[in-house]
Amino acid sequence: MSGADALHEACGVFGVFSANEDREAAPLVYYGLFSLQHRGQESAGIAALRDKSIECRKGMGLVGEVFTPESIVQLRGQAAIGHVRYSTSGSSSIENAQPFVSRFKLGSIAVAHNGTLTNADVVRELLEDSGVGFTSSSDSEVIVNLIAKNYKKGIERALTDTIKFIKGSYALLVLTDEALVGARDPNGIRPLCLGKLSLPGKPGKPDWLDTGWILASESCAIDAVGGEFVRDIEPGEVIIINKEQVLSFTFSEKTPRAVCAFEYVYFARPDSVLDGLDVYAARVRAGELLGRESAVAADLVIGVPDSGVPAAIGYGRATGTAYGLGIVKSKYVGRTFIAPEQADRERAVSVKHNVIRSEVEGKRVVVIDDSIVRGTTSRRLVSILRKAGAREVHIRICSPPVRFPCYFGIDTPHRKDLISNLNSVDELCASLGADSLAFISVEGLLESLNAAPAPAGKGRKNNSNSCGYCLGCFTGEYPIPVPGEDH
Ligand code: SF4
């Protein structure tokens, strides 16, 4: 998938707490955010804590556009949190850029949130009725205001009281006057992990190691700053890191784990390990299973970069089809081509992908992609492959058809624009102009994730999902209640 035809990740979060007061946290957060840039490209921000005061800088654009070396140096302090955003709730504007900072009589806090609250409107109304003002349309500001309202009870109580109120998906970082706090929703829908930093002391200081802690959406960001992965934050867990200790507690009753399956198919970076599962290996396995489910006689298998590539390698292994690099992606086409109109979207796809003619000419080609949302990318790819001389074009998709919207932090089109919701696989194949089309089954996807099969009961909404993964956009069965079907 590409551009506006893609599902978009909502956000990435990254936080550091250094045990050494002289160690600046903001530069580490800056590098961490670079490696989470794939999770959000609309805005970026960092809030840093120094002498019990929080300073924040944020802006629209990529991390490298928002920050300069000079502006990072100005963000002083041993603890900091950062955020990259793609808007799902609230418009794409500077008011909605994160972290959100609240300064009040008892102190100040900053919050960075990945996910979507399903009851934000109700909580917002209650807060407004009690005199709390809002500066943005983002659901994440609800969290800041709830914590601030309860802050006099202490951060631990303020957090648990806030979390009892909010529903939906969240991987949350909170920076207080003295601590870095992380929390993950009771189903663990969005990822969050803990890392450790062991860095040499500054020149001129005794030769000792100072220790710091990292909280990050993905383990690739811990690697990026030279940290060591410690563990995933558990669903329903709060972790509080301050100068004295690392404290962890569970705030929710045991609820079924329902990690977003799409993180493994598409959103996460392939060099990340989420909830103990290597993303690259899961993608290769999905390709192998896709090959076992729907092999077709072909001369070449190619993957749509980036996430289709590991699955194409797996498909090639499972079917004995030669793997090749047939599609090249321009790495420099990004936000510029998020075009609102269908005609513009179709042009944008041809700018983003091109075919290596010598690789595909005269061949029967299997193309592996991660998903089909509106169909724009696949249609265009079939067309450019045929123009380049491919004799046959067979499309294989390593996720089941996306038929339902996501309510948990992923930007999905309205249900009426999801092409798999409107068409059978055969109709879709004809509309894309492909020789054949097949999707991995839900069972195949779960097998690629080493998961138990999903419980029976299709058509039930809000079921408790015991397979360990959220499959809502494929099955319409969500792990927690969702607002009425407004798509
Ligand atoms: S509905 Fe789909 S995209 Fe949303 S959390 Fe569930 S699996 Fe992920």
Coordinates of C-alpha atoms and ligand atoms in Angstrom, one line a residue:
M1 CA 0.0 0.0 0.0
S2 CA 1.1 3.6 -0.3
G3 CA 0.1 7.2 0.3
A4 CA -3.6 7.8 0.9
D5 CA -4.4 4.2 -0.1
A6 CA -2.6 3.0 3.0
L7 CA -3.9 2.5 6.5
H8 CA -2.0 5.0 8.7
E9 CA -0.5 4.3 12.1
A10 CA -1.7 6.9 14.6
C11 CA 1.5 7.7 16.5
G12 CA 4.8 6.7 18.1
V13 CA 6.0 7.5 21.6
F14 CA 9.5 7.6 23.1
G15 CA 10.6 8.6 26.6
V16 CA 13.9 8.6 28.6
F17 CA 14.6 9.0 32.3
S18 CA 18.3 9.2 33.1
A19 CA 19.6 8.5 36.6
N20 CA 22.4 11.0 36.0
E21 CA 21.2 14.5 36.4
D22 CA 23.9 15.7 34.0
R23 CA 22.7 13.5 31.2
E24 CA 20.5 15.3 28.7
A25 CA 17.4 13.2 27.7
A26 CA 16.1 15.3 24.8
P27 CA 18.8 14.3 22.2
L28 CA 18.1 10.6 22.9
V29 CA 14.4 11.2 22.4
Y30 CA 15.2 13.0 19.2
Y31 CA 17.0 9.9 17.8
G32 CA 14.3 7.6 19.2
L33 CA 11.7 9.6 17.3
F34 CA 13.6 9.3 14.1
S35 CA 13.3 5.6 14.2
L36 CA 9.6 5.8 15.0
Q37 CA 9.0 8.2 12.1
H38 CA 7.1 5.5 10.1
R39 CA 4.4 5.7 12.8
G40 CA 3.5 9.3 12.1
Q41 CA 4.7 12.0 9.8
E42 CA 2.3 14.9 10.5
S43 CA 3.8 16.4 13.6
A44 CA 6.6 15.8 16.1
G45 CA 7.3 17.1 19.6
I46 CA 9.5 16.7 22.7
A47 CA 8.8 17.8 26.3
A48 CA 11.8 17.8 28.7
L49 CA 11.9 18.1 32.5
R50 CA 14.5 20.3 34.2
D51 CA 14.3 21.5 37.8
K52 CA 10.7 20.5 38.2
S53 CA 9.7 22.5 35.2
I54 CA 8.6 21.1 31.8
E55 CA 9.5 22.7 28.5
C56 CA 8.0 21.6 25.3
R57 CA 8.8 22.1 21.6
K58 CA 6.6 20.8 18.8
G59 CA 5.7 21.5 15.2
M60 CA 4.2 20.2 12.0
G61 CA 6.3 17.9 9.8
L62 CA 8.9 15.3 10.2
V63 CA 11.2 15.1 13.2
G64 CA 14.1 16.5 11.1
E65 CA 11.9 19.4 10.0
V66 CA 10.6 20.3 13.5
F67 CA 14.0 20.1 15.3
T68 CA 17.4 21.6 14.7
P69 CA 20.5 20.7 16.7
E70 CA 20.2 24.1 18.3
S71 CA 16.5 23.6 19.4
I72 CA 17.3 20.1 20.8
V73 CA 20.2 21.5 22.9
Q74 CA 17.8 24.1 24.4
L75 CA 15.5 21.3 25.7
R76 CA 17.5 20.6 28.9
G77 CA 16.9 18.0 31.6
Q78 CA 17.4 14.3 32.6
A79 CA 13.9 13.2 31.5
A80 CA 12.0 13.8 28.3
I81 CA 9.2 12.3 26.3
G82 CA 8.5 12.6 22.5
H83 CA 5.8 11.9 20.0
V84 CA 5.3 11.6 16.3
R85 CA 1.7 11.9 15.1
Y86 CA -0.6 10.9 12.3
S87 CA -4.1 12.2 13.1
T88 CA -7.0 9.9 13.6
S89 CA -8.9 11.9 16.2
G90 CA -8.7 15.6 15.8
S91 CA -7.5 17.5 12.7
S92 CA -3.9 17.7 11.5
S93 CA -2.9 21.0 13.1
I94 CA -0.4 22.4 15.5
E95 CA -3.0 22.5 18.3
N96 CA -3.3 18.7 18.2
A97 CA 0.5 18.1 18.0
Q98 CA 1.8 16.3 21.1
P99 CA 3.1 16.1 23.8
F100 CA 0.3 18.0 25.5
V101 CA 1.5 20.0 28.5
S102 CA -0.6 21.1 31.5
R103 CA 0.7 23.5 34.1
F104 CA -1.3 23.9 37.2
K105 CA -1.0 24.9 40.9
L106 CA 0.6 21.7 42.1
G107 CA 3.0 21.2 39.2
S108 CA 3.1 20.3 35.5
I109 CA 2.7 17.2 33.4
A110 CA 3.2 16.3 29.7
V111 CA 1.4 13.5 28.0
A112 CA 2.2 11.6 24.7
H113 CA -0.5 9.1 23.6
N114 CA -0.6 6.5 20.9
G115 CA -4.1 5.1 20.4
T116 CA -7.7 6.3 20.3
L117 CA -10.1 6.7 23.2
T118 CA -13.6 5.4 22.3
N119 CA -15.3 7.4 25.0
A120 CA -13.4 10.7 24.6
D121 CA -16.5 12.7 23.7
V122 CA -18.3 11.7 26.9
V123 CA -15.3 12.4 29.1
R124 CA -14.6 15.7 27.4
E125 CA -18.2 16.8 28.0
L126 CA -18.0 15.9 31.7
L127 CA -14.7 17.8 32.1
E128 CA -16.1 20.8 30.3
D129 CA -19.2 20.8 32.5
S130 CA -16.9 20.9 35.5
G131 CA -15.1 24.0 34.1
V132 CA -12.0 22.4 32.5
G133 CA -11.0 24.1 29.3
F134 CA -9.5 22.5 26.1
T135 CA -7.1 23.9 23.6
S136 CA -7.4 21.1 20.9
S137 CA -9.8 18.7 19.4
S138 CA -7.6 15.7 20.2
D139 CA -8.8 12.9 22.4
S140 CA -5.4 12.8 24.0
E141 CA -6.0 16.1 25.7
V142 CA -8.8 14.5 27.7
I143 CA -6.1 12.3 29.4
V144 CA -3.9 15.3 30.3
N145 CA -6.9 17.1 31.9
L146 CA -8.1 14.1 33.8
I147 CA -4.6 13.5 35.3
A148 CA -4.2 17.2 36.1
K149 CA -7.7 17.2 37.8
N150 CA -6.7 14.2 40.0
Y151 CA -3.1 15.2 40.6
K152 CA -3.5 16.3 44.2
K153 CA -4.0 12.6 45.0
G154 CA -0.5 11.8 43.9
I155 CA 0.6 10.5 40.4
E156 CA -0.2 6.9 41.2
R157 CA -3.8 7.6 42.2
A158 CA -4.3 10.3 39.5
L159 CA -3.3 7.8 36.9
T160 CA -5.4 4.9 38.1
D161 CA -8.4 7.2 38.5
T162 CA -7.8 8.5 34.9
I163 CA -7.4 5.1 33.5
K164 CA -10.6 3.9 35.1
F165 CA -12.4 6.6 33.2
I166 CA -11.0 6.2 29.8
K167 CA -11.8 3.4 27.3
G168 CA -10.1 2.5 24.1
S169 CA -6.5 1.9 23.1
Y170 CA -3.5 3.7 24.6
A171 CA 0.2 3.4 24.9
L172 CA 0.8 6.4 27.1
L173 CA 3.8 8.3 28.4
V174 CA 3.4 10.9 31.1
L175 CA 6.2 13.2 32.3
T176 CA 5.7 14.6 35.7
D177 CA 7.8 16.9 38.0
E178 CA 9.7 13.9 39.1
A179 CA 8.9 10.8 37.1
L180 CA 8.5 9.2 33.7
V181 CA 5.4 7.1 33.6
G182 CA 4.2 4.6 31.0
A183 CA 0.8 2.8 30.8
R184 CA -0.7 0.3 28.3
D185 CA -4.4 -0.3 27.8
P186 CA -5.9 -3.4 29.4
N187 CA -6.0 -5.3 26.1
G188 CA -2.5 -4.1 25.0
I189 CA -3.9 -3.1 21.6
R190 CA -1.0 -0.6 20.9
P191 CA 2.6 -1.6 21.7
L192 CA 4.9 -0.3 24.4
C193 CA 8.2 -1.6 25.6
L194 CA 10.9 -0.9 28.2
G195 CA 14.6 -0.5 27.6
K196 CA 17.7 0.3 29.6
L197 CA 20.5 2.6 28.8
S198 CA 24.1 2.1 30.0
L199 CA 26.1 5.1 28.8
P200 CA 29.6 6.1 29.6
G201 CA 29.9 9.2 31.9
K202 CA 30.7 12.6 30.5
P203 CA 34.3 13.5 29.8
G204 CA 36.0 14.9 33.0
K205 CA 33.7 12.9 35.2
P206 CA 34.8 9.7 37.0
D207 CA 34.7 6.6 34.7
W208 CA 31.4 5.2 35.7
L209 CA 28.3 4.1 33.9
D210 CA 25.1 5.9 34.3
T211 CA 21.8 4.2 33.8
G212 CA 18.7 5.4 32.2
W213 CA 15.4 3.9 31.3
I214 CA 13.5 4.1 28.0
L215 CA 9.9 3.6 27.1
A216 CA 9.1 3.2 23.4
S217 CA 6.4 2.1 21.0
E218 CA 8.8 -0.3 19.3
S219 CA 12.1 -2.0 20.2
C220 CA 13.8 -0.6 17.0
A221 CA 13.8 2.8 18.7
I222 CA 15.6 1.4 21.8
D223 CA 18.2 -0.1 19.5
A224 CA 18.6 3.3 17.7
V225 CA 19.9 5.0 20.9
G226 CA 22.1 2.1 21.9
G227 CA 19.8 0.9 24.6
E228 CA 19.0 -2.7 25.6
F229 CA 15.5 -4.1 25.3
V230 CA 14.3 -5.2 28.7
R231 CA 10.7 -6.3 28.2
D232 CA 7.3 -5.4 26.9
I233 CA 4.9 -3.4 29.1
E234 CA 2.1 -5.8 29.9
P235 CA -1.5 -5.0 29.0
G236 CA -3.1 -3.1 31.9
E237 CA 0.3 -2.2 33.4
V238 CA 1.6 1.1 34.7
I239 CA 5.3 1.7 35.2
I240 CA 6.7 4.6 37.2
I241 CA 10.4 5.5 36.8
N242 CA 12.0 8.1 39.1
K243 CA 15.3 8.7 40.8
E244 CA 14.8 6.1 43.5
Q245 CA 13.0 3.2 41.8
V246 CA 11.2 1.6 38.9
L247 CA 7.7 0.7 40.2
S248 CA 5.2 -1.3 38.3
F249 CA 1.6 -2.3 39.0
T250 CA -1.4 -3.6 37.2
F251 CA -4.4 -1.4 37.1
S252 CA -7.0 -3.6 35.4
E253 CA -8.7 -6.9 36.0
K254 CA -7.3 -9.6 33.8
T255 CA -8.7 -8.9 30.3
P256 CA -7.9 -10.8 27.1
R257 CA -4.8 -9.6 25.3
A258 CA -5.8 -8.2 21.9
V259 CA -2.6 -6.8 20.3
C260 CA -3.3 -5.2 16.9
A261 CA -2.5 -7.8 14.3
F262 CA -1.9 -5.1 11.7
E263 CA 1.2 -4.0 13.6
Y264 CA 2.9 -7.2 12.4
V265 CA 1.5 -7.1 8.9
Y266 CA 2.3 -3.5 8.1
F267 CA 2.7 -0.8 10.8
A268 CA 5.8 -1.9 12.8
R269 CA 9.3 -1.8 11.5
P270 CA 10.6 -5.2 10.5
D271 CA 13.6 -4.8 12.9
S272 CA 11.3 -4.6 15.9
V273 CA 10.2 -7.3 18.2
L274 CA 6.7 -6.7 19.6
D275 CA 5.3 -8.7 22.5
G276 CA 8.0 -11.3 22.0
L277 CA 7.3 -11.8 18.3
D278 CA 9.9 -10.8 15.7
V279 CA 8.1 -8.7 13.1
Y280 CA 10.3 -9.7 10.1
A281 CA 9.9 -13.4 10.9
A282 CA 6.1 -13.0 11.2
R283 CA 6.0 -11.4 7.8
V284 CA 8.1 -14.1 6.2
R285 CA 5.9 -16.7 7.8
A286 CA 2.7 -15.0 6.5
G287 CA 4.2 -15.2 3.0
E288 CA 4.9 -18.9 3.5
L289 CA 1.4 -19.6 4.6
L290 CA 0.0 -17.5 1.8
G291 CA 2.0 -19.7 -0.6
R292 CA 0.6 -22.8 1.0
E293 CA -2.9 -21.5 0.8
S294 CA -3.0 -20.0 -2.7
A295 CA 0.0 -21.0 -4.8
V296 CA -0.1 -20.3 -8.5
A297 CA 2.2 -21.4 -11.3
A298 CA 4.6 -18.4 -11.9
D299 CA 8.1 -17.5 -12.9
L300 CA 8.8 -14.8 -10.4
V301 CA 7.5 -13.5 -7.0
I302 CA 8.0 -9.8 -6.1
G303 CA 7.0 -7.8 -3.0
V304 CA 5.5 -4.3 -2.9
P305 CA 8.1 -2.4 -0.8
D306 CA 8.5 -2.2 2.1
S307 CA 6.2 -4.6 4.0
G308 CA 5.4 -6.9 1.1
V309 CA 9.1 -7.9 0.6
P310 CA 9.6 -10.3 3.6
A311 CA 6.2 -11.9 2.7
A312 CA 7.4 -12.3 -0.9
I313 CA 10.6 -14.0 0.3
G314 CA 8.4 -16.4 2.4
Y315 CA 6.0 -17.1 -0.5
G316 CA 9.0 -17.9 -2.8
R317 CA 10.4 -20.3 -0.2
A318 CA 7.1 -22.1 0.3
T319 CA 6.2 -22.4 -3.4
G320 CA 9.7 -22.7 -5.0
T321 CA 9.1 -19.6 -7.1
A322 CA 12.1 -17.4 -7.8
Y323 CA 12.1 -14.2 -5.7
G324 CA 13.2 -11.0 -7.4
L325 CA 13.2 -7.2 -6.9
G326 CA 10.6 -6.1 -9.4
I327 CA 9.2 -3.0 -7.9
V328 CA 11.2 0.0 -6.7
K329 CA 9.8 2.5 -4.3
S330 CA 10.8 6.2 -4.2
K331 CA 11.8 6.8 -0.5
Y332 CA 11.3 10.5 -0.9
V333 CA 7.6 10.6 -1.7
G334 CA 5.8 11.0 1.6
R335 CA 3.3 13.4 2.9
T336 CA 3.4 15.4 -0.2
F337 CA 1.3 12.8 -1.9
I338 CA -1.4 12.4 0.5
A339 CA -3.8 13.6 -2.1
P340 CA -7.5 14.1 -1.3
E341 CA -9.0 13.2 -4.7
Q342 CA -9.0 9.8 -6.3
A343 CA -7.4 11.1 -9.5
D344 CA -4.6 12.6 -7.6
R345 CA -4.2 9.4 -5.6
E346 CA -3.8 7.4 -8.7
R347 CA -1.1 9.7 -10.0
A348 CA 0.7 9.6 -6.7
V349 CA 0.9 5.8 -6.8
S350 CA 2.9 5.9 -10.1
V351 CA 5.3 8.4 -8.6
K352 CA 5.8 6.2 -5.6
H353 CA 6.4 2.9 -7.4
N354 CA 8.1 1.9 -10.6
V355 CA 8.8 -1.5 -12.2
I356 CA 12.2 -3.0 -13.2
R357 CA 11.3 -3.9 -16.7
S358 CA 14.1 -6.4 -17.3
E359 CA 13.1 -8.4 -14.2
V360 CA 9.4 -8.9 -15.2
E361 CA 9.3 -8.8 -19.0
G362 CA 7.7 -11.9 -20.5
K363 CA 7.2 -13.5 -17.0
R364 CA 4.2 -14.8 -15.0
V365 CA 4.6 -12.6 -11.9
V366 CA 3.1 -13.0 -8.4
V367 CA 2.9 -9.6 -6.5
I368 CA 2.7 -9.7 -2.7
D369 CA 1.3 -6.7 -0.8
D370 CA 0.4 -6.3 2.8
S371 CA -3.3 -5.2 2.3
I372 CA -5.8 -3.7 0.0
V373 CA -7.7 -0.7 1.3
R374 CA -9.2 1.3 -1.6
G375 CA -7.5 -0.7 -4.3
T376 CA -5.8 2.2 -5.9
T377 CA -2.2 0.9 -5.4
S378 CA -3.0 -2.6 -6.6
R379 CA -4.8 -1.4 -9.7
R380 CA -2.0 0.8 -10.7
L381 CA 0.7 -1.9 -10.0
V382 CA -1.1 -4.3 -12.2
S383 CA -1.2 -1.7 -15.0
I384 CA 2.5 -0.8 -14.8
L385 CA 3.5 -4.4 -14.6
R386 CA 1.6 -5.2 -17.7
K387 CA 3.0 -2.2 -19.4
A388 CA 6.5 -3.4 -18.5
G389 CA 5.7 -6.7 -20.3
A390 CA 4.6 -9.1 -17.5
R391 CA 2.8 -12.0 -19.1
E392 CA 0.5 -12.6 -16.1
V393 CA 0.0 -10.7 -12.9
H394 CA -1.3 -12.6 -9.8
I395 CA -1.9 -10.6 -6.6
R396 CA -1.5 -12.2 -3.2
I397 CA -2.2 -10.3 0.0
C398 CA -0.7 -11.2 3.3
S399 CA -3.7 -9.9 5.4
P400 CA -7.3 -11.0 5.2
P401 CA -9.7 -8.5 3.4
V402 CA -10.1 -5.3 5.4
R403 CA -13.9 -4.9 5.6
F404 CA -14.4 -2.9 8.8
P405 CA -13.1 0.4 10.2
C406 CA -10.6 0.5 13.1
Y407 CA -11.6 2.4 16.2
F408 CA -8.3 1.9 18.0
G409 CA -5.8 4.4 16.6
I410 CA -5.5 3.5 12.9
D411 CA -6.8 5.8 10.3
T412 CA -9.1 3.7 8.1
P413 CA -11.4 5.0 5.3
H414 CA -15.1 5.0 5.8
R415 CA -16.6 1.6 5.5
K416 CA -18.1 2.6 2.1
D417 CA -14.6 3.2 0.8
L418 CA -13.2 -0.1 1.8
I419 CA -13.1 -2.0 -1.5
S420 CA -13.3 -5.4 0.2
N421 CA -16.4 -4.4 2.0
L422 CA -18.1 -3.7 -1.4
N423 CA -16.8 -6.5 -3.6
S424 CA -16.3 -10.3 -3.5
V425 CA -12.7 -11.4 -4.2
D426 CA -13.6 -12.3 -7.8
E427 CA -15.2 -8.9 -8.4
L428 CA -12.2 -7.2 -6.8
C429 CA -9.8 -9.2 -9.0
A430 CA -11.7 -8.2 -12.1
S431 CA -11.7 -4.5 -11.0
L432 CA -7.9 -4.6 -10.4
G433 CA -7.4 -6.2 -13.8
A434 CA -5.3 -9.1 -12.3
D435 CA -5.1 -12.7 -13.5
S436 CA -5.9 -13.9 -10.0
L437 CA -6.2 -12.5 -6.5
A438 CA -6.1 -14.3 -3.1
F439 CA -5.9 -13.1 0.5
I440 CA -4.4 -15.0 3.5
S441 CA -7.1 -16.5 5.7
V442 CA -7.7 -15.3 9.2
E443 CA -6.4 -18.7 10.4
G444 CA -3.3 -18.3 8.3
L445 CA -2.6 -14.9 9.6
L446 CA -3.0 -16.2 13.2
E447 CA -0.7 -19.1 12.4
S448 CA 1.9 -16.6 11.2
L449 CA 1.6 -14.9 14.6
N450 CA 2.0 -18.1 16.5
A451 CA -1.5 -17.5 17.9
A452 CA -4.4 -19.7 18.9
P453 CA -7.2 -19.8 16.4
A454 CA -9.8 -17.0 16.8
P455 CA -13.0 -18.1 18.6
A456 CA -16.0 -18.9 16.5
G457 CA -18.9 -16.5 16.4
K458 CA -18.5 -14.3 13.4
G459 CA -21.0 -11.4 13.4
R460 CA -20.7 -10.9 17.2
K461 CA -19.5 -7.4 18.0
N462 CA -17.3 -6.6 20.9
N463 CA -16.5 -10.2 21.6
S464 CA -13.8 -11.1 24.0
N465 CA -11.1 -12.2 21.7
S466 CA -9.1 -15.1 23.1
C467 CA -6.7 -15.5 20.2
G468 CA -4.4 -12.8 21.7
Y469 CA -4.9 -10.4 18.7
C470 CA -7.3 -7.8 17.6
L471 CA -8.7 -8.7 14.2
G472 CA -11.5 -6.1 14.2
C473 CA -10.9 -4.7 10.8
F474 CA -11.0 -8.2 9.2
T475 CA -13.8 -9.8 11.2
G476 CA -15.9 -6.9 12.6
E477 CA -15.4 -8.4 16.0
Y478 CA -13.7 -5.9 18.3
P479 CA -12.0 -6.7 21.7
I480 CA -13.9 -3.8 23.4
P481 CA -17.1 -2.0 22.8
V482 CA -16.9 0.5 19.9
P483 CA -19.1 3.5 19.1
G484 CA -22.0 2.9 16.7
E485 CA -21.3 2.1 13.1
D486 CA -20.8 5.7 11.9
H487 CA -18.6 4.9 9.0
Ligands
SF4_1 S1 -9.2 -3.0 14.1 FE1 -7.5 -3.7 12.8 S2 -6.0 -2.0 12.6 FE2 -7.4 -1.6 14.4 S3 -6.4 -2.4 16.2 FE3 -7.7 -4.0 15.4 S4 -6.4 -5.2 14.0 FE4 -5.4 -3.2 14.4

